[in-house]
Short mmCIF file of C-alpha atoms in Angstrom, two decimals:
data_model
loop_
_atom_site.label_atom_id
_atom_site.label_comp_id
_atom_site.label_asym_id
_atom_site.label_seq_id
_atom_site.Cartn_x
_atom_site.Cartn_y
_atom_site.Cartn_z
CA UNK A 7 -17.73 0.83 -11.01
CA UNK A 8 -17.40 1.64 -14.61
CA UNK A 9 -19.18 5.06 -14.25
CA UNK A 10 -16.78 6.25 -11.53
CA UNK A 11 -14.86 9.40 -12.32
CA UNK A 12 -11.44 9.97 -11.15
CA UNK A 13 -9.39 13.24 -11.19
CA UNK A 14 -5.81 12.78 -12.60
CA UNK A 15 -3.08 15.01 -11.62
CA UNK A 16 0.20 15.16 -13.50
CA UNK A 17 2.91 16.72 -11.25
CA UNK A 18 6.19 17.72 -12.71
CA UNK A 19 8.85 17.27 -9.80
CA UNK A 20 12.46 18.60 -9.83
CA UNK A 21 14.40 17.05 -8.30
CA UNK A 22 12.44 13.72 -8.51
CA UNK A 23 13.82 12.40 -5.16
CA UNK A 24 13.06 12.56 -2.41
CA UNK A 25 10.27 15.03 -3.60
CA UNK A 26 8.15 12.34 -5.35
CA UNK A 27 8.09 10.17 -2.41
CA UNK A 28 7.07 13.08 -0.03
CA UNK A 29 4.43 14.28 -2.35
CA UNK A 30 2.78 10.71 -2.86
CA UNK A 31 2.88 10.41 1.01
CA UNK A 32 1.20 13.90 1.55
CA UNK A 33 -1.34 13.29 -1.34
CA UNK A 34 -2.22 9.96 0.28
CA UNK A 35 -3.26 11.88 3.48
CA UNK A 36 -5.83 13.99 1.60
CA UNK A 37 -7.58 11.17 -0.24
CA UNK A 38 -5.51 10.25 -3.26
CA UNK A 39 -5.68 6.62 -3.61
CA UNK A 40 -3.36 5.68 -6.69
CA UNK A 41 -0.10 6.89 -8.14
CA UNK A 42 2.08 6.29 -11.13
CA UNK A 43 5.76 7.56 -11.14
CA UNK A 44 7.36 8.54 -14.18
CA UNK A 45 10.71 10.27 -15.44
CA UNK A 46 9.11 13.63 -15.00
CA UNK A 47 7.27 13.26 -11.75
CA UNK A 48 4.05 11.61 -10.56
CA UNK A 49 0.45 11.02 -11.82
CA UNK A 50 -2.03 10.99 -9.03
CA UNK A 51 -5.59 9.89 -8.78
CA UNK A 52 -8.47 10.71 -6.69
CA UNK A 53 -12.14 9.97 -6.90
CA UNK A 54 -14.04 13.19 -8.16
CA UNK A 55 -16.46 12.70 -5.31
CA UNK A 56 -13.71 13.11 -2.89
CA UNK A 57 -11.85 15.79 -4.52
CA UNK A 58 -11.59 19.40 -3.69
CA UNK A 59 -9.25 21.51 -5.93
CA UNK A 60 -8.31 23.85 -2.89
CA UNK A 61 -7.01 21.00 -0.78
CA UNK A 62 -4.25 20.40 -3.09
CA UNK A 63 -3.01 23.81 -2.79
CA UNK A 64 -2.45 23.11 1.03
CA UNK A 65 -0.12 20.07 0.25
CA UNK A 66 2.99 21.26 2.23
CA UNK A 67 5.71 20.13 -0.42
CA UNK A 68 4.19 22.20 -3.14
CA UNK A 69 5.55 25.34 -1.28
CA UNK A 70 8.78 23.98 -0.21
CA UNK A 71 11.62 26.13 -1.65
CA UNK A 72 13.80 23.30 -2.14
CA UNK A 73 11.65 21.57 -4.79
CA UNK A 74 10.17 22.86 -8.12
CA UNK A 75 6.83 21.24 -8.52
CA UNK A 76 4.12 22.00 -11.06
CA UNK A 77 0.93 20.46 -11.88
CA UNK A 78 -2.39 20.15 -14.17
CA UNK A 79 -5.33 18.04 -13.66
CA UNK A 80 -8.10 16.60 -15.74
CA UNK A 81 -11.16 14.38 -15.31
CA UNK A 82 -10.57 10.67 -16.44
CA UNK A 83 -12.96 7.77 -16.63
CA UNK A 84 -12.06 4.75 -14.64
CA UNK A 85 -12.21 2.42 -17.67
CA UNK A 86 -9.28 4.30 -19.11
CA UNK A 87 -7.20 3.21 -16.32
CA UNK A 88 -6.74 -0.39 -17.40
CA UNK A 89 -4.88 0.55 -20.85
CA UNK A 90 -2.79 3.20 -18.76
CA UNK A 91 -1.40 0.76 -16.32
CA UNK A 92 -0.78 -2.01 -18.98
CA UNK A 93 1.50 0.55 -20.73
CA UNK A 94 3.34 1.27 -17.58
CA UNK A 95 3.15 -1.78 -15.31
CA UNK A 96 6.33 -3.94 -15.20
CA UNK A 97 6.61 -7.11 -13.30
CA UNK A 98 8.90 -6.96 -10.07
CA UNK A 99 10.85 -9.88 -8.53
CA UNK A 100 11.62 -9.84 -4.84
CA UNK A 101 14.62 -11.48 -3.48
CA UNK A 102 14.52 -13.70 -6.43
CA UNK A 103 11.85 -15.56 -4.79
CA UNK A 104 8.54 -13.85 -5.48
CA UNK A 105 7.14 -12.22 -8.66
CA UNK A 106 4.46 -9.71 -8.85
CA UNK A 107 3.20 -9.45 -12.27
CA UNK A 108 0.10 -8.62 -14.40
CA UNK A 109 -1.86 -11.40 -16.38
CA UNK A 110 -0.34 -10.41 -19.65
CA UNK A 111 3.23 -11.07 -18.48
CA UNK A 112 4.89 -14.32 -18.97
CA UNK A 113 4.95 -16.97 -16.15
CA UNK A 114 8.18 -16.70 -14.23
CA UNK A 115 10.39 -19.31 -12.65
CA UNK A 116 10.25 -18.12 -9.10
CA UNK A 117 8.74 -19.98 -5.94
CA UNK A 118 5.87 -17.31 -5.62
CA UNK A 119 3.93 -16.06 -8.55
CA UNK A 120 1.51 -13.42 -7.71
CA UNK A 121 -0.91 -12.09 -10.56
CA UNK A 122 -2.71 -8.90 -9.87
CA UNK A 123 -4.61 -6.34 -11.86
CA UNK A 124 -4.07 -3.18 -9.67
CA UNK A 125 -6.44 -0.92 -11.78
CA UNK A 126 -7.17 1.95 -9.35
CA UNK A 127 -5.85 0.24 -6.17
CA UNK A 128 -2.55 0.86 -4.30
CA UNK A 129 -0.02 -1.93 -3.79
CA UNK A 130 1.51 -3.41 -6.89
CA UNK A 131 4.91 -3.95 -5.23
CA UNK A 132 6.71 -1.34 -6.86
CA UNK A 133 6.42 1.32 -4.23
CA UNK A 134 9.17 0.89 -1.49
CA UNK A 135 6.84 0.18 1.23
CA UNK A 136 4.89 -2.70 -0.54
CA UNK A 137 8.31 -4.05 -1.73
CA UNK A 138 9.66 -4.09 1.76
CA UNK A 139 6.68 -5.79 3.30
CA UNK A 140 6.86 -8.54 0.80
CA UNK A 141 10.49 -8.97 1.85
CA UNK A 142 9.41 -9.30 5.56
CA UNK A 143 6.65 -11.80 4.62
CA UNK A 144 9.35 -13.98 2.67
CA UNK A 145 11.51 -13.95 5.61
CA UNK A 146 9.06 -15.16 8.10
CA UNK A 147 7.14 -18.34 8.75
CA UNK A 148 3.52 -18.04 8.00
CA UNK A 149 2.43 -21.72 8.04
CA UNK A 150 -0.89 -22.27 9.92
CA UNK A 151 -0.71 -18.57 11.22
CA UNK A 152 -3.89 -16.33 11.42
CA UNK A 153 -3.12 -12.98 9.59
CA UNK A 154 -4.63 -9.55 9.24
CA UNK A 155 -3.56 -7.35 6.14
CA UNK A 156 -4.80 -3.96 7.00
CA UNK A 157 -5.17 -1.34 4.37
CA UNK A 158 -4.70 -4.30 1.90
CA UNK A 159 -5.05 -2.36 -1.57
CA UNK A 160 -4.80 -4.91 -4.24
CA UNK A 161 -4.38 -7.77 -1.60
CA UNK A 162 -0.85 -8.58 -2.88
CA UNK A 163 0.47 -8.88 0.75
CA UNK A 164 -2.44 -11.01 1.85
CA UNK A 165 -1.85 -13.17 -1.29
CA UNK A 166 1.71 -13.75 -0.45
CA UNK A 167 0.95 -14.56 3.08
CA UNK A 168 -1.58 -17.08 1.96
CA UNK A 169 0.93 -18.59 -0.59
CA UNK A 170 3.07 -19.13 2.42
CA UNK A 171 0.52 -21.36 3.73
CA UNK A 172 -1.17 -19.05 6.42
CA UNK A 173 -4.10 -20.86 7.96
CA UNK A 174 -6.43 -17.65 7.43
CA UNK A 175 -5.96 -14.21 6.10
CA UNK A 176 -8.34 -11.24 6.78
CA UNK A 177 -7.80 -8.41 4.33
CA UNK A 178 -9.47 -5.05 5.19
CA UNK A 179 -9.52 -1.76 3.15
CA UNK A 180 -11.74 1.30 3.59
CA UNK A 181 -11.89 1.88 -0.16
CA UNK A 182 -14.71 0.30 -2.14
CA UNK A 183 -12.51 -0.27 -5.30
CA UNK A 184 -9.77 -1.82 -3.28
CA UNK A 185 -12.12 -4.10 -1.71
CA UNK A 186 -13.59 -5.22 -5.00
CA UNK A 187 -9.96 -5.43 -6.59
CA UNK A 188 -8.64 -7.70 -3.60
CA UNK A 189 -11.62 -9.93 -4.01
CA UNK A 190 -10.79 -10.30 -7.84
CA UNK A 191 -7.22 -10.77 -7.08
CA UNK A 192 -7.43 -13.40 -4.35
CA UNK A 193 -9.74 -15.39 -6.77
CA UNK A 194 -7.29 -14.95 -9.57
CA UNK A 195 -4.53 -16.34 -7.17
CA UNK A 196 -6.68 -19.24 -5.96
CA UNK A 197 -6.23 -17.98 -2.39
CA UNK A 198 -9.48 -19.32 -0.72
CA UNK A 199 -8.17 -18.66 2.95
CA UNK A 200 -8.43 -14.86 2.33
CA UNK A 201 -11.46 -13.19 3.47
CA UNK A 202 -11.72 -9.64 2.17
CA UNK A 203 -13.79 -6.85 3.94
CA UNK A 204 -14.58 -3.29 3.36
CA UNK A 205 -14.16 -1.08 6.41
CA UNK A 206 -11.55 0.26 8.78
CA UNK A 207 -10.37 -0.77 12.41
CA UNK A 208 -13.64 -0.63 13.76
CA UNK A 209 -14.13 -4.09 11.98
CA UNK A 210 -11.74 -5.48 14.67
CA UNK A 211 -13.47 -6.74 17.62
CA UNK A 212 -12.73 -10.01 19.48
CA UNK A 213 -10.49 -11.35 16.42
CA UNK A 214 -7.13 -12.71 17.29
CA UNK A 215 -4.07 -12.77 14.91
CA UNK A 216 -0.64 -14.28 15.07
CA UNK A 217 0.63 -11.66 12.46
CA UNK A 218 -0.80 -8.18 11.58
CA UNK A 219 0.50 -6.40 8.61
CA UNK A 220 -0.31 -2.61 8.06
CA UNK A 221 0.99 -0.62 5.21
CA UNK A 222 -0.94 2.78 5.49
CA UNK A 223 0.37 6.03 6.68
CA UNK A 224 2.04 7.41 9.63
CA UNK A 225 -1.28 9.24 11.14
CA UNK A 226 -3.47 6.15 10.64
CA UNK A 227 -1.02 4.00 12.16
CA UNK A 228 -0.62 6.01 15.26
CA UNK A 229 -4.44 6.06 15.84
CA UNK A 230 -4.92 2.25 15.23
CA UNK A 231 -1.65 0.67 16.87
CA UNK A 232 -3.68 0.41 20.16
CA UNK A 233 -6.41 -1.82 18.22
CA UNK A 234 -3.70 -4.00 16.51
CA UNK A 235 -2.13 -4.78 19.91
CA UNK A 236 -5.36 -5.82 21.33
CA UNK A 237 -5.84 -8.27 18.35
CA UNK A 238 -2.53 -9.79 18.40
CA UNK A 239 -1.71 -13.10 20.24
CA UNK A 240 0.85 -12.96 22.98
CA UNK A 241 3.65 -14.07 20.78
CA UNK A 242 2.15 -12.00 17.87
CA UNK A 243 4.07 -9.97 15.20
CA UNK A 244 3.43 -6.48 13.92
CA UNK A 245 4.60 -5.36 10.63
CA UNK A 246 4.23 -1.60 9.98
CA UNK A 247 5.00 0.42 6.94
CA UNK A 248 3.91 3.69 5.20
CA UNK A 249 6.18 6.20 6.91
CA UNK A 250 9.77 7.37 6.83
CA UNK A 251 12.77 6.55 8.81
CA UNK A 252 12.49 9.74 10.88
CA UNK A 253 9.04 8.57 11.97
CA UNK A 254 10.35 5.46 13.47
CA UNK A 255 10.72 6.88 17.10
CA UNK A 256 7.14 8.29 17.29
CA UNK A 257 5.69 4.89 15.83
CA UNK A 258 8.03 2.90 18.21
CA UNK A 259 6.87 5.08 21.24
CA UNK A 260 3.04 4.29 20.53
CA UNK A 261 3.97 0.65 20.12
CA UNK A 262 5.77 0.60 23.47
CA UNK A 263 2.82 2.20 25.20
CA UNK A 264 0.96 -1.09 24.35
CA UNK A 265 3.66 -3.54 25.12
CA UNK A 266 5.05 -3.96 21.69
CA UNK A 267 8.89 -3.72 21.07
CA UNK A 268 11.04 -2.71 18.10
CA UNK A 269 12.89 -5.65 16.66
CA UNK A 270 14.07 -4.79 13.22
CA UNK A 271 13.37 -2.47 10.16
CA UNK A 272 14.08 -2.46 6.53
CA UNK A 273 14.72 0.69 4.72
CA UNK A 274 14.61 1.74 1.10
CA UNK A 275 14.85 5.29 -0.21
CA UNK A 276 14.19 6.64 3.28
CA UNK A 277 10.99 4.60 3.50
CA UNK A 278 10.83 1.76 6.17
CA UNK A 279 9.04 -1.35 7.05
CA UNK A 280 9.39 -2.30 10.73
CA UNK A 281 8.97 -5.53 12.76
CA UNK A 282 7.41 -5.17 16.29
CA UNK A 283 7.00 -8.04 18.74
CA UNK A 284 5.47 -8.55 22.40
#
């Protein structure tokens, strides 16, 4: 993996919010897989093999008159990423119960202590969607449950589910680097009940889960919700995130079509994490 080359975009954004969140969401839909927010805007990363300079010009928010966004880009070798995230990565604490930190952070005095090296993977807990999904997991009983973490990124959500005594956890991500990173992080946290797979919803065949967690984006969720429903047990729970408050009606409509009903949602800076049940 050391020879992979990424393209780094530096976006200067004004005003920062909600423009930065919208920009990250729209870049994610065209293949960008990692983001670092700063005081001036956003750094975004995409594998050079997946990159087309012209595609960025079509990102909708860049032409929105309500925001002033400029950018430049450069090639960056992946091994440079480690020192970069170490300079910027701060530990987070969720509900005073769960800490997500890097190996170089001091061990916390919280019930759950998750140690990850995110590298180029998405899902450090800093983004609103990951943070809210961690909240959902903390609020619910996972003991002995079979769990699917779809679009697992670093594996942080799967790891917390395992720490809450889930019986088994499948973590799936389409990105090879996320797959390798999740394997590394599950071993780092001694979560032997986590099985990590590289792929997409096509991997789901006859599996059954008590709980499915999917933090991806609106379009992928809309396409994959029927597959999730087929894999859920009759008393199953579906947690979805990666979209905005205004997207709840269309997501809920798709869930209703397969028998899932809205139960509750968390909201942070217009991002949401929603719970659906049969």
